[in-house]
PDB file of C-alpha atoms in Angstrom:
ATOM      1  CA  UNK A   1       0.000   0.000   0.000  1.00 93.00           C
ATOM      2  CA  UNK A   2       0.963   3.931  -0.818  1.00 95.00           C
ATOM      3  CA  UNK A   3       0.271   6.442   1.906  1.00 95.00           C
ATOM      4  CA  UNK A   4       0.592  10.311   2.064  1.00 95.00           C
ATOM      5  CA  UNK A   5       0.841  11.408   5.486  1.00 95.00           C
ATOM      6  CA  UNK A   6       0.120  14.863   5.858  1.00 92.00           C
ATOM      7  CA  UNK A   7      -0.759  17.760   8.850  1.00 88.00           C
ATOM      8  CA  UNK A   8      -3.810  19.573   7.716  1.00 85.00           C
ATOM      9  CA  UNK A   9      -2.880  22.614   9.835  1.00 77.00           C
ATOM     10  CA  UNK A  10       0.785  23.385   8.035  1.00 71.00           C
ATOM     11  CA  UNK A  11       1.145  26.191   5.903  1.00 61.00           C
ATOM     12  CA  UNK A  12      -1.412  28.552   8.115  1.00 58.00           C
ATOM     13  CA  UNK A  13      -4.147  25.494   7.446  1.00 56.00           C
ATOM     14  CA  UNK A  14      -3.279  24.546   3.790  1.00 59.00           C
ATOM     15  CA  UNK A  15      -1.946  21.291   4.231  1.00 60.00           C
ATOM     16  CA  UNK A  16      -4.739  19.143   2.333  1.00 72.00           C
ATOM     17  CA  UNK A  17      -4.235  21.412  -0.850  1.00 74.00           C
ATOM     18  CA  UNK A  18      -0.489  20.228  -1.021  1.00 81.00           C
ATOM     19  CA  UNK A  19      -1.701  16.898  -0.588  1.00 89.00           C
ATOM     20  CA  UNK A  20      -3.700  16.745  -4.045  1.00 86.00           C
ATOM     21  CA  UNK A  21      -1.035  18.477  -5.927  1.00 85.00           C
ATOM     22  CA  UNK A  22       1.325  15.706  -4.726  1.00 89.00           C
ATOM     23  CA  UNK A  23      -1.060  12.684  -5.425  1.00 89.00           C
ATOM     24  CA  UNK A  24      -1.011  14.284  -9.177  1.00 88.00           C
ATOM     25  CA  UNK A  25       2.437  14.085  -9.047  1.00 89.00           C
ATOM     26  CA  UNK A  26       3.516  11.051  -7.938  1.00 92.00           C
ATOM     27  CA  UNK A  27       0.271   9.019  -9.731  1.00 90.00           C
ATOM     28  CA  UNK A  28       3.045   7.404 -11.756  1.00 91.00           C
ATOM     29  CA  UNK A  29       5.047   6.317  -9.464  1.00 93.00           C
ATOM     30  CA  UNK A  30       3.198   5.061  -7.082  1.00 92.00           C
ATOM     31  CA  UNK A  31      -0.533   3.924  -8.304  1.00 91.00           C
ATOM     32  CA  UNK A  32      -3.191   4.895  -5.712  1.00 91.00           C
ATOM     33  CA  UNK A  33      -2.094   6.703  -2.638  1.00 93.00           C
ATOM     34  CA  UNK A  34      -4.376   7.075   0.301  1.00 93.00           C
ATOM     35  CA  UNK A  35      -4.358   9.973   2.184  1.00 93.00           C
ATOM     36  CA  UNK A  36      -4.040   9.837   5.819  1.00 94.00           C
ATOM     37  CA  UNK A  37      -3.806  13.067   8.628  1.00 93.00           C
ATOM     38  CA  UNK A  38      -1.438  13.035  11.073  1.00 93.00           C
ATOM     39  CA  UNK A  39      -3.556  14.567  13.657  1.00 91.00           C
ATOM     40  CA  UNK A  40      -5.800  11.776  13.262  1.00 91.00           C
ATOM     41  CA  UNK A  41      -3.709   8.665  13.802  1.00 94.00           C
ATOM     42  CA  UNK A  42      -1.319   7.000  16.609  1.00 95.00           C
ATOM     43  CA  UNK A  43       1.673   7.476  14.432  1.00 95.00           C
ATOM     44  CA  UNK A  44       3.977   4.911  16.031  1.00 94.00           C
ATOM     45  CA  UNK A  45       1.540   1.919  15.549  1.00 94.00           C
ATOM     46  CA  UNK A  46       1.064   3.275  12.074  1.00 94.00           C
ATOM     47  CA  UNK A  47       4.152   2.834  10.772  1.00 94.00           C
ATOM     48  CA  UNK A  48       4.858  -0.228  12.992  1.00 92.00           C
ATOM     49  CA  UNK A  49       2.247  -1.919  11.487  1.00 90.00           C
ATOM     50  CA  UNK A  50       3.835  -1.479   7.574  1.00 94.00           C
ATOM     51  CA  UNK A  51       5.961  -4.047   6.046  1.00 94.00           C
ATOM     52  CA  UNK A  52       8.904  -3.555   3.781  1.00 93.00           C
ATOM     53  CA  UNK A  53       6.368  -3.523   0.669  1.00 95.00           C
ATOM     54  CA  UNK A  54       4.506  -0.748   1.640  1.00 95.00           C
ATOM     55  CA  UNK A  55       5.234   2.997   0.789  1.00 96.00           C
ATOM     56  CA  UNK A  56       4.722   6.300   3.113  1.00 96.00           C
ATOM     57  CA  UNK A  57       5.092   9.915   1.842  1.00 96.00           C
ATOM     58  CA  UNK A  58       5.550  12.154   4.595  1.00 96.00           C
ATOM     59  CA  UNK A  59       4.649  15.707   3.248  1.00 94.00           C
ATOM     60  CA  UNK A  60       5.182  18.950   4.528  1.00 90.00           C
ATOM     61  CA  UNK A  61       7.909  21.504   6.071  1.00 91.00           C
ATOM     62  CA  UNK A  62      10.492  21.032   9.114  1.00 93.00           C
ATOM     63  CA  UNK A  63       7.587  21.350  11.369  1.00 90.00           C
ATOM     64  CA  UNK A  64       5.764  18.371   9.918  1.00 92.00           C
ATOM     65  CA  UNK A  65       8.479  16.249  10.174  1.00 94.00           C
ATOM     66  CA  UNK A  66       9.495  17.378  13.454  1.00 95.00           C
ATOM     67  CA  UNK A  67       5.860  16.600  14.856  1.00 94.00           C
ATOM     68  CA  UNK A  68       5.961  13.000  13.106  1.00 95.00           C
ATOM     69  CA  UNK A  69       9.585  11.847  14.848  1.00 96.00           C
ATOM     70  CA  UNK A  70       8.352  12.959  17.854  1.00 96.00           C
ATOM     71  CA  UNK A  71       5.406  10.544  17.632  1.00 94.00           C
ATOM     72  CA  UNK A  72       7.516   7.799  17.197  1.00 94.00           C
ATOM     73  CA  UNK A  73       8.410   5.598  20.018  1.00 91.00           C
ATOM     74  CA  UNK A  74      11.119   3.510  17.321  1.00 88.00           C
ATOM     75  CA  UNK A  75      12.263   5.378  14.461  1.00 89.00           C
ATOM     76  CA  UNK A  76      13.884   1.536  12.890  1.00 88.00           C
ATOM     77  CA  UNK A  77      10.801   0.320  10.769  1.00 90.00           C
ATOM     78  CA  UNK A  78      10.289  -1.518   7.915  1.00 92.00           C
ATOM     79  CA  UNK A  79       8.253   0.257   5.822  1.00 95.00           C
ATOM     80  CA  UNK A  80       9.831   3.507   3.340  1.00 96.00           C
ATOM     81  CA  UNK A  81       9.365   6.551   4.209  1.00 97.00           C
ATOM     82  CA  UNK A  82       9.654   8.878   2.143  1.00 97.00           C
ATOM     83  CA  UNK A  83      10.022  12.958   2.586  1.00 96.00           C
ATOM     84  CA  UNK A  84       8.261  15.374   0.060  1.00 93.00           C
ATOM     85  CA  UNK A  85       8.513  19.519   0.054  1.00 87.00           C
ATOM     86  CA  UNK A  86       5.698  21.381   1.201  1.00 82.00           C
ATOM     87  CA  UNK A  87       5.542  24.442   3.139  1.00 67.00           C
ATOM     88  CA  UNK A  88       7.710  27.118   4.510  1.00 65.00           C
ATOM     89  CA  UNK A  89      10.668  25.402   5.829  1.00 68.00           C
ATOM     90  CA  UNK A  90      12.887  23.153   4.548  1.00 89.00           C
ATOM     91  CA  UNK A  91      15.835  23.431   6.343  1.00 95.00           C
ATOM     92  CA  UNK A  92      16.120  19.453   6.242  1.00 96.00           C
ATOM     93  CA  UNK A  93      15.893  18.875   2.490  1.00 95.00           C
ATOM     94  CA  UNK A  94      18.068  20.895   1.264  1.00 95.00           C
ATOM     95  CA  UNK A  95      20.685  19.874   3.877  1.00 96.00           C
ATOM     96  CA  UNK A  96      19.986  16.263   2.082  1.00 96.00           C
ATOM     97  CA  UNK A  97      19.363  17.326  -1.587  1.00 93.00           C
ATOM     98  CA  UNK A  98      21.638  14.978  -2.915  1.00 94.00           C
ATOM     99  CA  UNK A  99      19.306  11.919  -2.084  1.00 95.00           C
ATOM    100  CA  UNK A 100      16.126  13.576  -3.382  1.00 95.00           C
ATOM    101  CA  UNK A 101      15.351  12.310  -6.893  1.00 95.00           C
ATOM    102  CA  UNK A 102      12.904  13.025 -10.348  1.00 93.00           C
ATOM    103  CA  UNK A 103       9.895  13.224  -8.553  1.00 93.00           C
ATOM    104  CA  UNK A 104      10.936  14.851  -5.844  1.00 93.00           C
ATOM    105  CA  UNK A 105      11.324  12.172  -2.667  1.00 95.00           C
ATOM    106  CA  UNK A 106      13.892  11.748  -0.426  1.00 97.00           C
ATOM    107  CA  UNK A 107      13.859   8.152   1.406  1.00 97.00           C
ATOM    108  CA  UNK A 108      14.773   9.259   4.967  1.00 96.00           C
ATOM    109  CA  UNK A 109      14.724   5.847   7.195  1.00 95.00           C
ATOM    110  CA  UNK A 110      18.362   6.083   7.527  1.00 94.00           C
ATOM    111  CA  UNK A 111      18.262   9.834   8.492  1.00 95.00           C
ATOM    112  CA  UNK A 112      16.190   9.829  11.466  1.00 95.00           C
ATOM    113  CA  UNK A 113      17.367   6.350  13.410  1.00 91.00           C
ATOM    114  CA  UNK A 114      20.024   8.163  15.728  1.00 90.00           C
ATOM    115  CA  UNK A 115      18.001  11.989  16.367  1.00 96.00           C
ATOM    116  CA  UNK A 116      19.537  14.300  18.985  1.00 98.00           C
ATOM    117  CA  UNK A 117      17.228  15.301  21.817  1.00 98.00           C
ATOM    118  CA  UNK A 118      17.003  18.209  24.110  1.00 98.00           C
ATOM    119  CA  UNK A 119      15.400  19.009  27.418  1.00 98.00           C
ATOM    120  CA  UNK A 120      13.556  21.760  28.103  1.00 98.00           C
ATOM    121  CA  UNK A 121      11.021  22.455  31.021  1.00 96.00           C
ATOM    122  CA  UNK A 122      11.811  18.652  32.157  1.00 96.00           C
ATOM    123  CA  UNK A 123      10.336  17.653  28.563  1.00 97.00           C
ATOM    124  CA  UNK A 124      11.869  15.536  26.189  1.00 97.00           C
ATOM    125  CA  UNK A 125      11.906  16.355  22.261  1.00 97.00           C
ATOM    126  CA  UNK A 126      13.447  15.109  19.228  1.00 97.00           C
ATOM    127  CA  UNK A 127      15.025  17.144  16.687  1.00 98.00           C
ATOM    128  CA  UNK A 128      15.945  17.057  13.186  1.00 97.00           C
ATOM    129  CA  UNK A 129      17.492  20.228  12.043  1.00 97.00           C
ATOM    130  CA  UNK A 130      18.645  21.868  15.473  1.00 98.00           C
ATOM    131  CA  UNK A 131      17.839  23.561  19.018  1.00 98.00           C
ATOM    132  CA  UNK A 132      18.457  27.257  19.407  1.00 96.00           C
ATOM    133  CA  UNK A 133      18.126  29.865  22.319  1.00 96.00           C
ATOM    134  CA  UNK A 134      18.354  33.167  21.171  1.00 95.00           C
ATOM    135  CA  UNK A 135      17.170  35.816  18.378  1.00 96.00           C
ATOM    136  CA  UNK A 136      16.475  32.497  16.148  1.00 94.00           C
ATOM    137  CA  UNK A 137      13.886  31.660  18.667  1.00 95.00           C
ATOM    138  CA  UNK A 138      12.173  35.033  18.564  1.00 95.00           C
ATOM    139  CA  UNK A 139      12.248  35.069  14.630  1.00 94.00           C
ATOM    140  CA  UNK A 140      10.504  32.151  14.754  1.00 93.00           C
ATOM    141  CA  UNK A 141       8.074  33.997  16.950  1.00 94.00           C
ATOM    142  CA  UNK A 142       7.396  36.904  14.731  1.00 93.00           C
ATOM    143  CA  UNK A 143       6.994  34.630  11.596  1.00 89.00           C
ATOM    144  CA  UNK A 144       4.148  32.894  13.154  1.00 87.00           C
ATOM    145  CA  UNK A 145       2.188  36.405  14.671  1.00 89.00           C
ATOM    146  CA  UNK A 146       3.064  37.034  10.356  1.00 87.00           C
ATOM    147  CA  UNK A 147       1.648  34.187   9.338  1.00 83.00           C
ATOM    148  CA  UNK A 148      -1.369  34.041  11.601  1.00 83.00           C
ATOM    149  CA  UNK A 149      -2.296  37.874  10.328  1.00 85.00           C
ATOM    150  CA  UNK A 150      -2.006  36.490   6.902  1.00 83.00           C
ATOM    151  CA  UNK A 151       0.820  39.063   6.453  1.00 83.00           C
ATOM    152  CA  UNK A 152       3.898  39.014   3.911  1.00 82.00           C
ATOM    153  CA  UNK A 153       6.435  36.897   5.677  1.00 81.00           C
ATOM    154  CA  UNK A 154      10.526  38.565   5.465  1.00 82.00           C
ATOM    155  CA  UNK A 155      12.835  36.406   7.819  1.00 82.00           C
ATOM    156  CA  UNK A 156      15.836  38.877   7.205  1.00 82.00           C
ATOM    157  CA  UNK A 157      13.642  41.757   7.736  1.00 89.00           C
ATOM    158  CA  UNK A 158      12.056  40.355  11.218  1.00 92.00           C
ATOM    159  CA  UNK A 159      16.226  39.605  11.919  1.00 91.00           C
ATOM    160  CA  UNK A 160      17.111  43.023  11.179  1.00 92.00           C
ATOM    161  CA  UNK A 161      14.422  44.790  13.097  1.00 93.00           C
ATOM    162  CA  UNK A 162      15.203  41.935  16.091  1.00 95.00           C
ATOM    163  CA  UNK A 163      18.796  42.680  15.800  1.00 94.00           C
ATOM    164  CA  UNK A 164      18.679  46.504  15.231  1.00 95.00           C
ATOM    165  CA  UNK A 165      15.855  47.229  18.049  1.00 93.00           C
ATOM    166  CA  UNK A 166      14.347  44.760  19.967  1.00 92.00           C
ATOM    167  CA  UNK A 167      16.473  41.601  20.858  1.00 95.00           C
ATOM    168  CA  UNK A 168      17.732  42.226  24.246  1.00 94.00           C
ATOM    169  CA  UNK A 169      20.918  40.675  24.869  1.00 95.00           C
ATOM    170  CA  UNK A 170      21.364  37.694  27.420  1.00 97.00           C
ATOM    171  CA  UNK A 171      24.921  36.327  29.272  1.00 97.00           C
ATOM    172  CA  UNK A 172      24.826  32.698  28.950  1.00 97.00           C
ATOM    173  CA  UNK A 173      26.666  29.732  30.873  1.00 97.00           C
ATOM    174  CA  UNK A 174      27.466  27.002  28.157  1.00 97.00           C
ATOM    175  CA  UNK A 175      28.908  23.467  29.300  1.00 98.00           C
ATOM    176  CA  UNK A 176      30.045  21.772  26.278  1.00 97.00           C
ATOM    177  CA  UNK A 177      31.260  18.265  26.811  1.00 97.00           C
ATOM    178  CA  UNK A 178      31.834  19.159  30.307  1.00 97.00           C
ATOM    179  CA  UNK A 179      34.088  21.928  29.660  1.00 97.00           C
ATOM    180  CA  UNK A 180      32.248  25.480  30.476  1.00 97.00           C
ATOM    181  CA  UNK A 181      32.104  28.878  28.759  1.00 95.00           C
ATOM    182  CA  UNK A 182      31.412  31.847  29.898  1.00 94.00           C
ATOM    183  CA  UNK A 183      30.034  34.550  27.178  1.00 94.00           C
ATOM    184  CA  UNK A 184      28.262  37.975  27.387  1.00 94.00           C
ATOM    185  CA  UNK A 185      26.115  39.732  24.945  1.00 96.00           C
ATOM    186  CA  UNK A 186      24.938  35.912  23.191  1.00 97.00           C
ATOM    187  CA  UNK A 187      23.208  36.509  20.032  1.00 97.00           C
ATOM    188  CA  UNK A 188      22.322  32.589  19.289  1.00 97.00           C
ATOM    189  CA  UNK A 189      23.348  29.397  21.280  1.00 98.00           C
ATOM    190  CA  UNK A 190      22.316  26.698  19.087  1.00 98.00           C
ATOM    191  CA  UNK A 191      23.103  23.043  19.108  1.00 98.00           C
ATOM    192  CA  UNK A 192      23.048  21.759  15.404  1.00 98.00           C
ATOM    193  CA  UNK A 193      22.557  18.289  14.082  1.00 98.00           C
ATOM    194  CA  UNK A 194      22.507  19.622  10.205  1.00 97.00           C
ATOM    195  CA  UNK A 195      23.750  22.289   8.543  1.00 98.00           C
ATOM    196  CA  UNK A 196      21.034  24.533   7.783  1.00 96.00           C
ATOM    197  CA  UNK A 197      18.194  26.712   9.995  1.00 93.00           C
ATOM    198  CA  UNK A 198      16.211  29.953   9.164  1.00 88.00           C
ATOM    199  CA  UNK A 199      15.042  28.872   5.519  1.00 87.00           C
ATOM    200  CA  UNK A 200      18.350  28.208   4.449  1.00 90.00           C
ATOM    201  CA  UNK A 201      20.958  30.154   6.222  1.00 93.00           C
ATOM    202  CA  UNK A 202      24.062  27.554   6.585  1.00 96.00           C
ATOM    203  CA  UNK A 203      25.000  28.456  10.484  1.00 97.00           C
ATOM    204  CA  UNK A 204      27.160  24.945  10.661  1.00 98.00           C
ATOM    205  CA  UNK A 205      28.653  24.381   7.725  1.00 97.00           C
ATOM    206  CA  UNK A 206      30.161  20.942   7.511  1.00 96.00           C
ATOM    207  CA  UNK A 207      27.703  19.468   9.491  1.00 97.00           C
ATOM    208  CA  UNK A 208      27.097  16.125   9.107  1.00 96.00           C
ATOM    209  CA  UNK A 209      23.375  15.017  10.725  1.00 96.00           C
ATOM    210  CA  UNK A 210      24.677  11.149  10.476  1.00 93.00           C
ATOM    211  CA  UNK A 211      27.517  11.330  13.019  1.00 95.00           C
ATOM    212  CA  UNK A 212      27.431  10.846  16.091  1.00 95.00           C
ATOM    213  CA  UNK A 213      27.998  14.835  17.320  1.00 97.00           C
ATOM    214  CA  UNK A 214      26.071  17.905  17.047  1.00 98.00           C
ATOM    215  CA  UNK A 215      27.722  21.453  16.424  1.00 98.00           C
ATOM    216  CA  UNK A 216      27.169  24.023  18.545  1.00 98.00           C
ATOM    217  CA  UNK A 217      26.418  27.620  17.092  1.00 98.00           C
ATOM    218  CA  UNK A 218      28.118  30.310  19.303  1.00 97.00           C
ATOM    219  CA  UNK A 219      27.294  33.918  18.160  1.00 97.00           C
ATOM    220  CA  UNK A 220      27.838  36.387  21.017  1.00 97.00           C
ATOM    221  CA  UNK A 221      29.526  40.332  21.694  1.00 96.00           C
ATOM    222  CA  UNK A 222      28.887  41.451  18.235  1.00 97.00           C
ATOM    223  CA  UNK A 223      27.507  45.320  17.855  1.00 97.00           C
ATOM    224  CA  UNK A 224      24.229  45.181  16.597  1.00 96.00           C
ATOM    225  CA  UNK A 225      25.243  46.921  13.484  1.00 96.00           C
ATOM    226  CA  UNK A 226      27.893  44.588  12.998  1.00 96.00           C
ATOM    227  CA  UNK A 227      25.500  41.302  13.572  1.00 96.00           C
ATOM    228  CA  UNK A 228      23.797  42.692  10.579  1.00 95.00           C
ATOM    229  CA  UNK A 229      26.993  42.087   8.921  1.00 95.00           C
ATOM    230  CA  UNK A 230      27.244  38.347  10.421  1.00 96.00           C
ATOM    231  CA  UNK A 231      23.928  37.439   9.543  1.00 93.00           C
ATOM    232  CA  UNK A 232      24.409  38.539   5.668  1.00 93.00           C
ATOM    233  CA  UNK A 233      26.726  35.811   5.464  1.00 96.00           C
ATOM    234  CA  UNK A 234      25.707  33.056   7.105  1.00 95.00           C
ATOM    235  CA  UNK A 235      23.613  32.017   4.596  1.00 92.00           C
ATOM    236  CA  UNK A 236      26.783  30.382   2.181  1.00 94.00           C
ATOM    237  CA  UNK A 237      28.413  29.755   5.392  1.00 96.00           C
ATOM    238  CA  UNK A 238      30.997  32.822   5.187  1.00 97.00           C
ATOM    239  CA  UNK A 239      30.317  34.353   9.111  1.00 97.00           C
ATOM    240  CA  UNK A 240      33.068  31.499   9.966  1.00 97.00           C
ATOM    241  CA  UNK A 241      35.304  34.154   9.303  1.00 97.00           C
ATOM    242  CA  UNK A 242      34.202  36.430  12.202  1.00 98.00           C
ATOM    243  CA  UNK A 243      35.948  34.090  15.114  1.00 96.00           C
ATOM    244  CA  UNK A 244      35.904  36.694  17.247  1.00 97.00           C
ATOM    245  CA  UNK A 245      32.438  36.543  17.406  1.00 97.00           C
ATOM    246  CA  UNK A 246      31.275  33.166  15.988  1.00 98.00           C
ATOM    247  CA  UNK A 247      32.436  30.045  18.091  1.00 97.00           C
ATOM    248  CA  UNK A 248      30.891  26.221  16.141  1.00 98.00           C
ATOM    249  CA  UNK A 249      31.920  23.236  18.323  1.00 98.00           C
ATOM    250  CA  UNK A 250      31.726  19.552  18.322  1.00 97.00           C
ATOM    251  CA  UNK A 251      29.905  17.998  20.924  1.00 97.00           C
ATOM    252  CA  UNK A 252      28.226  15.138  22.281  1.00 98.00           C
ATOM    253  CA  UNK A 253      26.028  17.265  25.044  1.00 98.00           C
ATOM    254  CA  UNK A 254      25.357  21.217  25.345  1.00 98.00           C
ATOM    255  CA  UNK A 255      23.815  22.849  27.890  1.00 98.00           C
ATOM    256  CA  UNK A 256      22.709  26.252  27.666  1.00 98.00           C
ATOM    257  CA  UNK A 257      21.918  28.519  30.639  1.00 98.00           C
ATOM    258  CA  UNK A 258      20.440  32.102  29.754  1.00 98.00           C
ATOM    259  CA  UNK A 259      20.429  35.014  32.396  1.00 97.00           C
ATOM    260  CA  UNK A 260      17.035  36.179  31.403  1.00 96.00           C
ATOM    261  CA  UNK A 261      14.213  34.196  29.150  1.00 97.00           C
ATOM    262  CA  UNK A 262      13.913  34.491  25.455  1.00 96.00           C
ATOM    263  CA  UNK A 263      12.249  31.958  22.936  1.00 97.00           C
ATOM    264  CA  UNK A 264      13.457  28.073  21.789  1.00 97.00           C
ATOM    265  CA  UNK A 265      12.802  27.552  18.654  1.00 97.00           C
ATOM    266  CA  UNK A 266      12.976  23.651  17.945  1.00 97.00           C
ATOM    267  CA  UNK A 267      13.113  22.346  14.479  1.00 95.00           C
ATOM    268  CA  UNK A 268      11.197  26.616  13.892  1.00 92.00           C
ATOM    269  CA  UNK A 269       8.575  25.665  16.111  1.00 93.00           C
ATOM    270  CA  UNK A 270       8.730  27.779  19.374  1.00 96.00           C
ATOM    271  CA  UNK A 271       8.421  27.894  23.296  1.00 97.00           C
ATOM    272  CA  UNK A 272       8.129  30.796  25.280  1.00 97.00           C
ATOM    273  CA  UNK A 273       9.903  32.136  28.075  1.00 96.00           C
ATOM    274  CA  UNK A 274      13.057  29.727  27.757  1.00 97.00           C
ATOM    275  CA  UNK A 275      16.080  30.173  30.300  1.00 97.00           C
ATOM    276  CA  UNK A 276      17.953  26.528  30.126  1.00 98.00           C
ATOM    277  CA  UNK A 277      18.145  23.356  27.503  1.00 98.00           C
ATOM    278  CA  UNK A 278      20.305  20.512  27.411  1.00 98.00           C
ATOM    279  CA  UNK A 279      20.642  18.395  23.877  1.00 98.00           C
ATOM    280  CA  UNK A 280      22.177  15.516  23.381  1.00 98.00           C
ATOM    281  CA  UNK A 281      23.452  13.065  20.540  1.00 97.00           C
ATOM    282  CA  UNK A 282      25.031   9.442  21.597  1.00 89.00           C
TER     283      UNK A 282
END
């Protein structure tokens, strides 16, 4: 059997509308595909229940996927599963573009076995793409108020206006591998298990989601002019250069402490009012 799995709410409540458009496309491929919400199953014994000769289409942005790994209780199945574009973000398949083919599928079993996780508020979440505290976090925020008013969404401009005005810089404690760093003025703190966050903006280049270590994104003491500068770049990768300011680490386990709260943005979906996470890849 063929399955699209889909979340009816992504893309401000759009979802079903990608869903025909990619039944169209993929009619070729795969025969009949049956449509199936993710808001309406128990997605672990859904997959669990799908042998090697069946077919699932997971479709939808960064969000989607993050909500569907974190509804798994074993990622190791039998079945493929497949990842198709829709939506706003994704960070994730472009990170992997080199396994997504013709018709536009990536087959991601492999990719999301061994996830990082992170702690926050004594909760435990799974993560694709990567954790951050900081002015990531309250983008994320402002793009979903945007989205929600139906307004024109511009991440650089909600960055600039963050960075330029509103953002109000934390100290942070970070204890990387046991080792801890002190840093005032932190911009972003975010642990990375890809290369890519922000629609596109590489903040680690190099990378690579199927090691065993995350990289962790240190941008901190930069004038808020000067950010400006940072952030132009960071989308090819070039604000490496700034190592005054930008610190990317290897680690097994980060833990970020903030002196005041700001927003987490997981995977671009957010929680208020964050002071402290903890992520971790084995």
């Amino acid at each position: 059997m063929n399955y699209i799995l889909f979340n009816p709410r992504a893309n401000t409540n759009t979802g079903e509308k990608s869903v025909e458009l990619a039944k169209e496309k993929l009619k070729a491929r795969f025969g009949e595909i049956e449509a199936v919400s993710l808001i309406d199953i128990d997605k672990d014994e859904f997959v669990r229940n799908k042998t090697d000769q069946d077919n699932i289409v997971l479709i939808g942005g960064d969000g989607t996927l993050n909500h569907f790994v974190n509804g798994l209780k074993n990622r190791d199945f039998k079945c493929n599963l497949y990842f198709y574009k829709a939506g706003t973000g994704n960070d994730f398949l472009k990170d992997i573009e080199k396994d997504i083919d013709s018709d536009g599928l990536a087959l991601i079993n492999n990719y999301i076995k061994q996830l990082p996780y992170v702690i926050v508020n004594e909760k435990k979440y799974y993560f694709v793409n990567g954790v951050g505290l900081g002015i990531d976090g309250e983008v994320c925020v402002e793009v979903e108020k945007k989205k929600k008013e139906g307004k024109k969404i511009s991440y650089a401009g909600i960055a600039a206006n963050l960075a330029l005005f509103k953002y109000k810089l934390p100290n942070a404690t970070v204890v990387v591998d046991g080792v801890e760093i002190s840093q005032d003025k932190v911009w972003i703190a975010s642990a990375m298990n890809g290369e890519y966050f922000g629609g596109g903006l590489m903040i680690t280049p190099g990378q690579d989601r199927k090691s065993n270590e995350m990289t962790l994104a240190l941008i901190h003491n930069a004038s808020r002019i000067f950010l400006l500068l940072i952030l132009s770049s960071v989308r090819k990768g070039k604000h490496v250069k700034y190592k005054k300011y930008v610190d990317l680490i290897k680690a097994h386990r980060i833990e970020v402490t903030f002196d005041r709260p700001v927003a987490l943005q997981i995977d671009g979906e957010t929680i208020l009012d964050v002071t402290h996470y903890v992520a971790v890849k084995d």
